Amino acid sequence: MLERVSLQNPDDYFLDLGKRNRRGIYACRIHTYNPQVHAFIQKYYETARLSGVIVEGKLKNPDQRQLDYYQEMMGTAFEVDQNFFSQRLKKWLPRMNERQRANVSNAIYATLVHLRENGKNDNMLKNAYIKFMCWLYYRFERIVNHLGEENLPKILYEGEISIYELLLMRVLTQAGCDLLLLEYHGDDAYQRVDPGSEISEEMPVSAFGAGGAQNFPDSFDLKQIREELDAKQSQNRLYGGDASGSPCLIPATNVWLSAKINLLEQIRESAGERGDDPRFFYNCFCRIRGVEDKLTYENELYQLGQAIRGSGRRLVIVNRQITPPTVEEIQEVRRKNSYQNLNQVLEDLSRNLVCSENFELQPMMRKAFVEVMAEEGRRETGPNLNSLNRLMNTAVYLVCWLKRYQRDLFHGWKKPEISGFFYLGGCKNEKEAVFCRLLARLPVDVVIFQPDLNETCVLADSSLYEENHPFSLSLSSYPEASAGLRVGTVAYHAERELDTLMYQDSGIYREQQYAKANTITLQTMYEEIPILWNQELKYRPNFSTFSDTVNLPVIFSKISGVKDGIMEIYWQSIKELITADTENVTVISKIPNLTSTSENPIKPFAVEFFRNGRLQREKIRQHRAYPYGFLRESMQDYLLDKIQLLIDRKTIRGTGENGTEFTIVSTALNLDKSLLRMIQRFDFTKKNPKLIYLITGEEMMSLEDSIQMAFLNLVGFDILMFVPTGYQCVERFFRERIFEEHQIGTYRYEQQVPDFDRLPLHAQRPGWCEKIFNFKRRI
């Protein structure tokens, strides 16, 4: 067994057993505090966490479950005998070696003999013995096989210790471990338990050098120490090393720019021309809105790109959009299924940022990643699951994009080189903005070119340098090759100026001005439908535009019954709707129109087109079975957006539950060619396509019909369902009522849809005599 020796220097606690002045263990109490004490406790805590036991609060008495397990394994026998204790320990704690087992059994024997000498009976000794055995097994099992080794285990105990806890500590220290007791409320409670201070010694604050002594702060506890250490270790892991000693270069963003010199000329400058302090890298973070000269702008951009690449600098150019990560890119990001807080997210995801060819760049990348995401975390209104999921999604995007562009930006990088990231068009969403802010913290020139003043850019940052010019120029891509360089004439640019003057917030719209739209179902009276039916959308109530999106007020109604019960006038009113805009109206006179057995070449591929709750857009558009490739690009994107929206809203029963989402994908990607032609010419500010269902029988609308109807409503179709029977034949597959219903008159049954080509355009209305005598004209 080892004896307690007096401590001369607090740091001696961390010496191996053989390097101490006297071979023995240290067991001390601390009840006064200063910053040096705090640092010592933090160091001791970190050591105990790695190779010891930390007791926060008190050791709880063994519960009934633990006592039952002990009795089942060890029986009820008890003797105050060293051999008895040794045999029981061999079975109860088999990881101890013979020397350790002998030391523990001798220490237990000496402790129980001491209790007997102080008047304790055998029953009390047995209870103490069982308590020791349970505590050793459930709280100290991790260190019993290291007792007495050169690197002694450490026990850290906070609070007012009880007599039996203290006796167990004597057993463990004698067997070979160090002990530190934290007494937040002074030494009085300990002195009552161990008045002779035989088990531990008081450690005065003077042992820690300069610094006045004081009581422990009320807020101090081991939880505080644990959080400080966790934060430090998290930072070390995030940055790939000790952040305090990291050799990371410091960004000197934009400090070298001059307002008196042309910005594009300054961007061409090499790193050496910008500054020479080896602690910094000199990059720029700029946004250039508008153009100074329309005739020369494209050539200036072309010459800038050529000059940067010609100087050996690496350059990435992105046009209009930073393409979202593919499913494959996202799957390559190693992460857990759930996290408790943002620190855990960043600690885990930052491990994906590896730069094996340059260890100086890797901590810079991780540091920038952590800093921008921490800023995003502070912007959230409060810690909740939704905000954490949003932050995690953004972090995954950043990791994917960094890995995508890492080689193009940093392959062979050596300080003080500066790469370039040019983005034409401006950030369309917050994820793109955060990524640009991240790149600006790395040795990269981040330049946003926004020549079209009609476009918006959501990027905002205190370090962003902005330059504004008066003229607007529409530019689809950054000019990179002289063979493809296009330069507009004076007349061309004059016409583009009209876009700003005439087509922005004026109520006048050019052809196909908008590529995105949201539908709003109008609540109308039945009599309003013929009035609104042939109107351009921009004249309907609640039409509006915001940024690049249109809000489309559409008609989506079921009309039950027959007004006045007169079929001739009923059919005539429908013909008037059909002939109002023949090119834009499709009539379906029989349901089901689509069924599960209808020809559908998309159906075999629906499963691979939709995975993990998202449409696989690139896979769809590159697939040989994709039928919408002839549509204009913006309309293809629009249709895919609406398919995703229909699935996300779960409008159709069974979506996300029994595979209905795959039926939605296959049905929405298999529209009739006549419908596609109507969609192709659909201008969101003018007349919209229309769909009329004539349902005169008792047949029910199929799942595929319901999907097509709901999808076309989201696309922007006006949809009318004429149901003279009033039957519930269209509601079956909708999770909720998504259309208006008008009850306009008497229900009529067994009606045949007429030949509208032969039906007269106008019908004679019933006179007063017919109405009085309830005479109905027959057709």
mmCIF file with all atom_site columns, N, CA and C in Angstrom, residues 8-69:
data_model
loop_
_atom_site.group_PDB
_atom_site.id
_atom_site.type_symbol
_atom_site.label_atom_id
_atom_site.label_alt_id
_atom_site.label_comp_id
_atom_site.label_asym_id
_atom_site.label_entity_id
_atom_site.label_seq_id
_atom_site.pdbx_PDB_ins_code
_atom_site.Cartn_x
_atom_site.Cartn_y
_atom_site.Cartn_z
_atom_site.occupancy
_atom_site.B_iso_or_equiv
_atom_site.pdbx_formal_charge
_atom_site.auth_seq_id
_atom_site.auth_comp_id
_atom_site.auth_asym_id
_atom_site.auth_atom_id
_atom_site.pdbx_PDB_model_num
ATOM 1   N N  . GLN A 1 8  ? 4.517   19.561 -2.001  1.00 0.00 ? 8  GLN A N  1
ATOM 2   C CA . GLN A 1 8  ? 5.344   20.760 -1.976  1.00 0.00 ? 8  GLN A CA 1
ATOM 3   C C  . GLN A 1 8  ? 4.939   21.755 -3.066  1.00 0.00 ? 8  GLN A C  1
ATOM 4   N N  . ASN A 1 9  ? 4.596   21.231 -4.224  1.00 0.00 ? 9  ASN A N  1
ATOM 5   C CA . ASN A 1 9  ? 4.255   22.072 -5.376  1.00 0.00 ? 9  ASN A CA 1
ATOM 6   C C  . ASN A 1 9  ? 3.034   21.454 -6.057  1.00 0.00 ? 9  ASN A C  1
ATOM 7   N N  . PRO A 1 10 ? 1.976   22.256 -6.330  1.00 0.00 ? 10 PRO A N  1
ATOM 8   C CA . PRO A 1 10 ? 0.775   21.673 -6.950  1.00 0.00 ? 10 PRO A CA 1
ATOM 9   C C  . PRO A 1 10 ? 1.063   20.904 -8.237  1.00 0.00 ? 10 PRO A C  1
ATOM 10  N N  . ASP A 1 11 ? 2.068   21.325 -9.001  1.00 0.00 ? 11 ASP A N  1
ATOM 11  C CA . ASP A 1 11 ? 2.372   20.645 -10.257 1.00 0.00 ? 11 ASP A CA 1
ATOM 12  C C  . ASP A 1 11 ? 2.942   19.242 -10.033 1.00 0.00 ? 11 ASP A C  1
ATOM 13  N N  . ASP A 1 12 ? 3.372   18.947 -8.773  1.00 0.00 ? 12 ASP A N  1
ATOM 14  C CA . ASP A 1 12 ? 3.867   17.603 -8.494  1.00 0.00 ? 12 ASP A CA 1
ATOM 15  C C  . ASP A 1 12 ? 2.766   16.550 -8.657  1.00 0.00 ? 12 ASP A C  1
ATOM 16  N N  . TYR A 1 13 ? 1.513   16.993 -8.577  1.00 0.00 ? 13 TYR A N  1
ATOM 17  C CA . TYR A 1 13 ? 0.397   16.070 -8.786  1.00 0.00 ? 13 TYR A CA 1
ATOM 18  C C  . TYR A 1 13 ? 0.527   15.335 -10.129 1.00 0.00 ? 13 TYR A C  1
ATOM 19  N N  . PHE A 1 14 ? 1.119   15.997 -11.106 1.00 0.00 ? 14 PHE A N  1
ATOM 20  C CA . PHE A 1 14 ? 1.127   15.465 -12.464 1.00 0.00 ? 14 PHE A CA 1
ATOM 21  C C  . PHE A 1 14 ? 2.428   14.714 -12.794 1.00 0.00 ? 14 PHE A C  1
ATOM 22  N N  . LEU A 1 15 ? 3.276   14.488 -11.748 1.00 0.00 ? 15 LEU A N  1
ATOM 23  C CA . LEU A 1 15 ? 4.491   13.704 -11.934 1.00 0.00 ? 15 LEU A CA 1
ATOM 24  C C  . LEU A 1 15 ? 4.176   12.220 -11.793 1.00 0.00 ? 15 LEU A C  1
ATOM 25  N N  . ASP A 1 16 ? 4.907   11.400 -12.525 1.00 0.00 ? 16 ASP A N  1
ATOM 26  C CA . ASP A 1 16 ? 4.787   9.962  -12.340 1.00 0.00 ? 16 ASP A CA 1
ATOM 27  C C  . ASP A 1 16 ? 5.264   9.587  -10.942 1.00 0.00 ? 16 ASP A C  1
ATOM 28  N N  . LEU A 1 17 ? 4.838   8.436  -10.482 1.00 0.00 ? 17 LEU A N  1
ATOM 29  C CA . LEU A 1 17 ? 5.134   8.004  -9.118  1.00 0.00 ? 17 LEU A CA 1
ATOM 30  C C  . LEU A 1 17 ? 6.637   7.967  -8.849  1.00 0.00 ? 17 LEU A C  1
ATOM 31  N N  . GLY A 1 18 ? 7.416   7.451  -9.770  1.00 0.00 ? 18 GLY A N  1
ATOM 32  C CA . GLY A 1 18 ? 8.850   7.322  -9.558  1.00 0.00 ? 18 GLY A CA 1
ATOM 33  C C  . GLY A 1 18 ? 9.599   8.634  -9.615  1.00 0.00 ? 18 GLY A C  1
ATOM 34  N N  . LYS A 1 19 ? 9.017   9.718  -10.098 1.00 0.00 ? 19 LYS A N  1
ATOM 35  C CA . LYS A 1 19 ? 9.702   11.004 -10.226 1.00 0.00 ? 19 LYS A CA 1
ATOM 36  C C  . LYS A 1 19 ? 9.382   11.950 -9.062  1.00 0.00 ? 19 LYS A C  1
ATOM 37  N N  . ARG A 1 20 ? 8.582   11.500 -8.126  1.00 0.00 ? 20 ARG A N  1
ATOM 38  C CA . ARG A 1 20 ? 8.239   12.353 -6.994  1.00 0.00 ? 20 ARG A CA 1
ATOM 39  C C  . ARG A 1 20 ? 9.361   12.306 -5.951  1.00 0.00 ? 20 ARG A C  1
ATOM 40  N N  . ASN A 1 21 ? 9.443   13.400 -5.167  1.00 0.00 ? 21 ASN A N  1
ATOM 41  C CA . ASN A 1 21 ? 10.491  13.467 -4.148  1.00 0.00 ? 21 ASN A CA 1
ATOM 42  C C  . ASN A 1 21 ? 10.408  12.282 -3.192  1.00 0.00 ? 21 ASN A C  1
ATOM 43  N N  . ARG A 1 22 ? 9.195   11.941 -2.801  1.00 0.00 ? 22 ARG A N  1
ATOM 44  C CA . ARG A 1 22 ? 8.964   10.751 -1.981  1.00 0.00 ? 22 ARG A CA 1
ATOM 45  C C  . ARG A 1 22 ? 7.922   9.906  -2.683  1.00 0.00 ? 22 ARG A C  1
ATOM 46  N N  . ARG A 1 23 ? 8.139   8.624  -2.669  1.00 0.00 ? 23 ARG A N  1
ATOM 47  C CA . ARG A 1 23 ? 7.216   7.714  -3.356  1.00 0.00 ? 23 ARG A CA 1
ATOM 48  C C  . ARG A 1 23 ? 5.929   7.616  -2.531  1.00 0.00 ? 23 ARG A C  1
ATOM 49  N N  . GLY A 1 24 ? 4.860   8.196  -3.019  1.00 0.00 ? 24 GLY A N  1
ATOM 50  C CA . GLY A 1 24 ? 3.593   8.171  -2.312  1.00 0.00 ? 24 GLY A CA 1
ATOM 51  C C  . GLY A 1 24 ? 2.529   8.915  -3.098  1.00 0.00 ? 24 GLY A C  1
ATOM 52  N N  . ILE A 1 25 ? 1.346   8.932  -2.531  1.00 0.00 ? 25 ILE A N  1
ATOM 53  C CA . ILE A 1 25 ? 0.217   9.587  -3.208  1.00 0.00 ? 25 ILE A CA 1
ATOM 54  C C  . ILE A 1 25 ? -0.027  10.955 -2.567  1.00 0.00 ? 25 ILE A C  1
ATOM 55  N N  . TYR A 1 26 ? -0.747  11.812 -3.345  1.00 0.00 ? 26 TYR A N  1
ATOM 56  C CA . TYR A 1 26 ? -1.143  13.117 -2.818  1.00 0.00 ? 26 TYR A CA 1
ATOM 57  C C  . TYR A 1 26 ? -2.649  13.108 -2.602  1.00 0.00 ? 26 TYR A C  1
ATOM 58  N N  . ALA A 1 27 ? -3.072  13.625 -1.465  1.00 0.00 ? 27 ALA A N  1
ATOM 59  C CA . ALA A 1 27 ? -4.503  13.762 -1.161  1.00 0.00 ? 27 ALA A CA 1
ATOM 60  C C  . ALA A 1 27 ? -4.691  15.106 -0.469  1.00 0.00 ? 27 ALA A C  1
ATOM 61  N N  . CYS A 1 28 ? -5.268  16.071 -1.187  1.00 0.00 ? 28 CYS A N  1
ATOM 62  C CA . CYS A 1 28 ? -5.338  17.442 -0.677  1.00 0.00 ? 28 CYS A CA 1
ATOM 63  C C  . CYS A 1 28 ? -6.753  18.003 -0.786  1.00 0.00 ? 28 CYS A C  1
ATOM 64  N N  . ARG A 1 29 ? -6.975  19.070 0.023   1.00 0.00 ? 29 ARG A N  1
ATOM 65  C CA . ARG A 1 29 ? -8.250  19.788 0.008   1.00 0.00 ? 29 ARG A CA 1
ATOM 66  C C  . ARG A 1 29 ? -7.985  21.239 -0.370  1.00 0.00 ? 29 ARG A C  1
ATOM 67  N N  . ILE A 1 30 ? -8.880  21.793 -1.187  1.00 0.00 ? 30 ILE A N  1
ATOM 68  C CA . ILE A 1 30 ? -8.799  23.214 -1.555  1.00 0.00 ? 30 ILE A CA 1
ATOM 69  C C  . ILE A 1 30 ? -10.119 23.873 -1.181  1.00 0.00 ? 30 ILE A C  1
ATOM 70  N N  . HIS A 1 31 ? -10.041 24.959 -0.385  1.00 0.00 ? 31 HIS A N  1
ATOM 71  C CA . HIS A 1 31 ? -11.269 25.688 -0.047  1.00 0.00 ? 31 HIS A CA 1
ATOM 72  C C  . HIS A 1 31 ? -11.119 27.198 -0.231  1.00 0.00 ? 31 HIS A C  1
ATOM 73  N N  . THR A 1 32 ? -10.010 27.636 -0.821  1.00 0.00 ? 32 THR A N  1
ATOM 74  C CA . THR A 1 32 ? -9.838  29.039 -1.186  1.00 0.00 ? 32 THR A CA 1
ATOM 75  C C  . THR A 1 32 ? -9.526  29.131 -2.675  1.00 0.00 ? 32 THR A C  1
ATOM 76  N N  . TYR A 1 33 ? -9.677  30.327 -3.212  1.00 0.00 ? 33 TYR A N  1
ATOM 77  C CA . TYR A 1 33 ? -9.728  30.452 -4.680  1.00 0.00 ? 33 TYR A CA 1
ATOM 78  C C  . TYR A 1 33 ? -8.992  31.699 -5.150  1.00 0.00 ? 33 TYR A C  1
ATOM 79  N N  . ASN A 1 34 ? -8.311  31.565 -6.282  1.00 0.00 ? 34 ASN A N  1
ATOM 80  C CA . ASN A 1 34 ? -7.816  32.697 -7.074  1.00 0.00 ? 34 ASN A CA 1
ATOM 81  C C  . ASN A 1 34 ? -7.605  32.194 -8.500  1.00 0.00 ? 34 ASN A C  1
ATOM 82  N N  . PRO A 1 35 ? -7.225  33.022 -9.437  1.00 0.00 ? 35 PRO A N  1
ATOM 83  C CA . PRO A 1 35 ? -7.100  32.563 -10.832 1.00 0.00 ? 35 PRO A CA 1
ATOM 84  C C  . PRO A 1 35 ? -6.128  31.396 -11.007 1.00 0.00 ? 35 PRO A C  1
ATOM 85  N N  . GLN A 1 36 ? -5.048  31.370 -10.186 1.00 0.00 ? 36 GLN A N  1
ATOM 86  C CA . GLN A 1 36 ? -4.104  30.263 -10.307 1.00 0.00 ? 36 GLN A CA 1
ATOM 87  C C  . GLN A 1 36 ? -4.743  28.949 -9.850  1.00 0.00 ? 36 GLN A C  1
ATOM 88  N N  . VAL A 1 37 ? -5.594  29.043 -8.798  1.00 0.00 ? 37 VAL A N  1
ATOM 89  C CA . VAL A 1 37 ? -6.323  27.858 -8.346  1.00 0.00 ? 37 VAL A CA 1
ATOM 90  C C  . VAL A 1 37 ? -7.239  27.364 -9.459  1.00 0.00 ? 37 VAL A C  1
ATOM 91  N N  . HIS A 1 38 ? -7.917  28.300 -10.124 1.00 0.00 ? 38 HIS A N  1
ATOM 92  C CA . HIS A 1 38 ? -8.822  27.939 -11.220 1.00 0.00 ? 38 HIS A CA 1
ATOM 93  C C  . HIS A 1 38 ? -8.060  27.192 -12.314 1.00 0.00 ? 38 HIS A C  1
ATOM 94  N N  . ALA A 1 39 ? -6.895  27.702 -12.690 1.00 0.00 ? 39 ALA A N  1
ATOM 95  C CA . ALA A 1 39 ? -6.108  27.056 -13.746 1.00 0.00 ? 39 ALA A CA 1
ATOM 96  C C  . ALA A 1 39 ? -5.658  25.666 -13.312 1.00 0.00 ? 39 ALA A C  1
ATOM 97  N N  . PHE A 1 40 ? -5.267  25.516 -12.006 1.00 0.00 ? 40 PHE A N  1
ATOM 98  C CA . PHE A 1 40 ? -4.840  24.212 -11.515 1.00 0.00 ? 40 PHE A CA 1
ATOM 99  C C  . PHE A 1 40 ? -5.997  23.216 -11.548 1.00 0.00 ? 40 PHE A C  1
ATOM 100 N N  . ILE A 1 41 ? -7.176  23.656 -11.082 1.00 0.00 ? 41 ILE A N  1
ATOM 101 C CA . ILE A 1 41 ? -8.332  22.755 -11.078 1.00 0.00 ? 41 ILE A CA 1
ATOM 102 C C  . ILE A 1 41 ? -8.674  22.336 -12.504 1.00 0.00 ? 41 ILE A C  1
ATOM 103 N N  . GLN A 1 42 ? -8.587  23.269 -13.429 1.00 0.00 ? 42 GLN A N  1
ATOM 104 C CA . GLN A 1 42 ? -8.878  22.954 -14.825 1.00 0.00 ? 42 GLN A CA 1
ATOM 105 C C  . GLN A 1 42 ? -7.909  21.889 -15.352 1.00 0.00 ? 42 GLN A C  1
ATOM 106 N N  . LYS A 1 43 ? -6.627  22.020 -15.014 1.00 0.00 ? 43 LYS A N  1
ATOM 107 C CA . LYS A 1 43 ? -5.631  21.039 -15.459 1.00 0.00 ? 43 LYS A CA 1
ATOM 108 C C  . LYS A 1 43 ? -5.878  19.688 -14.800 1.00 0.00 ? 43 LYS A C  1
ATOM 109 N N  . TYR A 1 44 ? -6.205  19.703 -13.489 1.00 0.00 ? 44 TYR A N  1
ATOM 110 C CA . TYR A 1 44 ? -6.461  18.453 -12.778 1.00 0.00 ? 44 TYR A CA 1
ATOM 111 C C  . TYR A 1 44 ? -7.714  17.777 -13.328 1.00 0.00 ? 44 TYR A C  1
ATOM 112 N N  . TYR A 1 45 ? -8.736  18.592 -13.607 1.00 0.00 ? 45 TYR A N  1
ATOM 113 C CA . TYR A 1 45 ? -9.987  18.051 -14.169 1.00 0.00 ? 45 TYR A CA 1
ATOM 114 C C  . TYR A 1 45 ? -9.710  17.347 -15.494 1.00 0.00 ? 45 TYR A C  1
ATOM 115 N N  . GLU A 1 46 ? -8.926  17.993 -16.347 1.00 0.00 ? 46 GLU A N  1
ATOM 116 C CA . GLU A 1 46 ? -8.624  17.419 -17.658 1.00 0.00 ? 46 GLU A CA 1
ATOM 117 C C  . GLU A 1 46 ? -7.884  16.095 -17.504 1.00 0.00 ? 46 GLU A C  1
ATOM 118 N N  . THR A 1 47 ? -6.967  16.024 -16.531 1.00 0.00 ? 47 THR A N  1
ATOM 119 C CA . THR A 1 47 ? -6.226  14.788 -16.292 1.00 0.00 ? 47 THR A CA 1
ATOM 120 C C  . THR A 1 47 ? -7.150  13.706 -15.756 1.00 0.00 ? 47 THR A C  1
ATOM 121 N N  . ALA A 1 48 ? -8.020  14.067 -14.781 1.00 0.00 ? 48 ALA A N  1
ATOM 122 C CA . ALA A 1 48 ? -8.943  13.090 -14.200 1.00 0.00 ? 48 ALA A CA 1
ATOM 123 C C  . ALA A 1 48 ? -9.943  12.590 -15.232 1.00 0.00 ? 48 ALA A C  1
ATOM 124 N N  . ARG A 1 49 ? -10.322 13.455 -16.141 1.00 0.00 ? 49 ARG A N  1
ATOM 125 C CA . ARG A 1 49 ? -11.268 13.027 -17.175 1.00 0.00 ? 49 ARG A CA 1
ATOM 126 C C  . ARG A 1 49 ? -10.643 11.973 -18.088 1.00 0.00 ? 49 ARG A C  1
ATOM 127 N N  . LEU A 1 50 ? -9.350  12.071 -18.295 1.00 0.00 ? 50 LEU A N  1
ATOM 128 C CA . LEU A 1 50 ? -8.676  11.104 -19.162 1.00 0.00 ? 50 LEU A CA 1
ATOM 129 C C  . LEU A 1 50 ? -8.315  9.821  -18.425 1.00 0.00 ? 50 LEU A C  1
ATOM 130 N N  . SER A 1 51 ? -7.854  9.943  -17.174 1.00 0.00 ? 51 SER A N  1
ATOM 131 C CA . SER A 1 51 ? -7.372  8.753  -16.467 1.00 0.00 ? 51 SER A CA 1
ATOM 132 C C  . SER A 1 51 ? -7.752  8.825  -14.992 1.00 0.00 ? 51 SER A C  1
ATOM 133 N N  . GLY A 1 52 ? -9.017  8.939  -14.721 1.00 0.00 ? 52 GLY A N  1
ATOM 134 C CA . GLY A 1 52 ? -9.454  8.999  -13.341 1.00 0.00 ? 52 GLY A CA 1
ATOM 135 C C  . GLY A 1 52 ? -10.963 9.010  -13.240 1.00 0.00 ? 52 GLY A C  1
ATOM 136 N N  . VAL A 1 53 ? -11.452 9.512  -12.112 1.00 0.00 ? 53 VAL A N  1
ATOM 137 C CA . VAL A 1 53 ? -12.891 9.586  -11.852 1.00 0.00 ? 53 VAL A CA 1
ATOM 138 C C  . VAL A 1 53 ? -13.206 10.962 -11.284 1.00 0.00 ? 53 VAL A C  1
ATOM 139 N N  . ILE A 1 54 ? -14.269 11.566 -11.790 1.00 0.00 ? 54 ILE A N  1
ATOM 140 C CA . ILE A 1 54 ? -14.731 12.869 -11.307 1.00 0.00 ? 54 ILE A CA 1
ATOM 141 C C  . ILE A 1 54 ? -16.076 12.670 -10.626 1.00 0.00 ? 54 ILE A C  1
ATOM 142 N N  . VAL A 1 55 ? -16.172 13.124 -9.364  1.00 0.00 ? 55 VAL A N  1
ATOM 143 C CA . VAL A 1 55 ? -17.417 12.996 -8.603  1.00 0.00 ? 55 VAL A CA 1
ATOM 144 C C  . VAL A 1 55 ? -18.000 14.391 -8.441  1.00 0.00 ? 55 VAL A C  1
ATOM 145 N N  . GLU A 1 56 ? -19.075 14.662 -9.155  1.00 0.00 ? 56 GLU A N  1
ATOM 146 C CA . GLU A 1 56 ? -19.765 15.946 -9.045  1.00 0.00 ? 56 GLU A CA 1
ATOM 147 C C  . GLU A 1 56 ? -20.969 15.759 -8.131  1.00 0.00 ? 56 GLU A C  1
ATOM 148 N N  . GLY A 1 57 ? -20.945 16.436 -6.977  1.00 0.00 ? 57 GLY A N  1
ATOM 149 C CA . GLY A 1 57 ? -22.004 16.226 -5.999  1.00 0.00 ? 57 GLY A CA 1
ATOM 150 C C  . GLY A 1 57 ? -21.530 15.183 -5.000  1.00 0.00 ? 57 GLY A C  1
ATOM 151 N N  . LYS A 1 58 ? -22.333 14.142 -4.792  1.00 0.00 ? 58 LYS A N  1
ATOM 152 C CA . LYS A 1 58 ? -21.986 13.087 -3.836  1.00 0.00 ? 58 LYS A CA 1
ATOM 153 C C  . LYS A 1 58 ? -22.087 11.730 -4.514  1.00 0.00 ? 58 LYS A C  1
ATOM 154 N N  . LEU A 1 59 ? -21.449 10.739 -3.888  1.00 0.00 ? 59 LEU A N  1
ATOM 155 C CA . LEU A 1 59 ? -21.640 9.360  -4.329  1.00 0.00 ? 59 LEU A CA 1
ATOM 156 C C  . LEU A 1 59 ? -22.995 8.881  -3.812  1.00 0.00 ? 59 LEU A C  1
ATOM 157 N N  . LYS A 1 60 ? -23.859 8.498  -4.720  1.00 0.00 ? 60 LYS A N  1
ATOM 158 C CA . LYS A 1 60 ? -25.175 8.044  -4.298  1.00 0.00 ? 60 LYS A CA 1
ATOM 159 C C  . LYS A 1 60 ? -25.082 6.663  -3.666  1.00 0.00 ? 60 LYS A C  1
ATOM 160 N N  . ASN A 1 61 ? -25.888 6.439  -2.615  1.00 0.00 ? 61 ASN A N  1
ATOM 161 C CA . ASN A 1 61 ? -25.925 5.113  -2.003  1.00 0.00 ? 61 ASN A CA 1
ATOM 162 C C  . ASN A 1 61 ? -26.405 4.089  -3.024  1.00 0.00 ? 61 ASN A C  1
ATOM 163 N N  . PRO A 1 62 ? -25.907 2.862  -2.949  1.00 0.00 ? 62 PRO A N  1
ATOM 164 C CA . PRO A 1 62 ? -26.359 1.834  -3.899  1.00 0.00 ? 62 PRO A CA 1
ATOM 165 C C  . PRO A 1 62 ? -27.883 1.683  -3.854  1.00 0.00 ? 62 PRO A C  1
ATOM 166 N N  . ASP A 1 63 ? -28.512 1.599  -5.020  1.00 0.00 ? 63 ASP A N  1
ATOM 167 C CA . ASP A 1 63 ? -29.963 1.413  -5.055  1.00 0.00 ? 63 ASP A CA 1
ATOM 168 C C  . ASP A 1 63 ? -30.290 -0.077 -4.972  1.00 0.00 ? 63 ASP A C  1
ATOM 169 N N  . GLN A 1 64 ? -31.584 -0.378 -4.919  1.00 0.00 ? 64 GLN A N  1
ATOM 170 C CA . GLN A 1 64 ? -32.007 -1.756 -4.708  1.00 0.00 ? 64 GLN A CA 1
ATOM 171 C C  . GLN A 1 64 ? -31.573 -2.658 -5.853  1.00 0.00 ? 64 GLN A C  1
ATOM 172 N N  . ARG A 1 65 ? -31.598 -2.144 -7.056  1.00 0.00 ? 65 ARG A N  1
ATOM 173 C CA . ARG A 1 65 ? -31.179 -2.946 -8.210  1.00 0.00 ? 65 ARG A CA 1
ATOM 174 C C  . ARG A 1 65 ? -29.714 -3.341 -8.087  1.00 0.00 ? 65 ARG A C  1
ATOM 175 N N  . GLN A 1 66 ? -28.872 -2.395 -7.672  1.00 0.00 ? 66 GLN A N  1
ATOM 176 C CA . GLN A 1 66 ? -27.450 -2.680 -7.522  1.00 0.00 ? 66 GLN A CA 1
ATOM 177 C C  . GLN A 1 66 ? -27.204 -3.671 -6.373  1.00 0.00 ? 66 GLN A C  1
ATOM 178 N N  . LEU A 1 67 ? -27.943 -3.499 -5.287  1.00 0.00 ? 67 LEU A N  1
ATOM 179 C CA . LEU A 1 67 ? -27.782 -4.413 -4.148  1.00 0.00 ? 67 LEU A CA 1
ATOM 180 C C  . LEU A 1 67 ? -28.215 -5.829 -4.514  1.00 0.00 ? 67 LEU A C  1
ATOM 181 N N  . ASP A 1 68 ? -29.335 -5.913 -5.289  1.00 0.00 ? 68 ASP A N  1
ATOM 182 C CA . ASP A 1 68 ? -29.801 -7.240 -5.705  1.00 0.00 ? 68 ASP A CA 1
ATOM 183 C C  . ASP A 1 68 ? -28.778 -7.924 -6.594  1.00 0.00 ? 68 ASP A C  1
ATOM 184 N N  . TYR A 1 69 ? -28.158 -7.153 -7.503  1.00 0.00 ? 69 TYR A N  1
ATOM 185 C CA . TYR A 1 69 ? -27.156 -7.737 -8.388  1.00 0.00 ? 69 TYR A CA 1
ATOM 186 C C  . TYR A 1 69 ? -25.938 -8.206 -7.589  1.00 0.00 ? 69 TYR A C  1
#
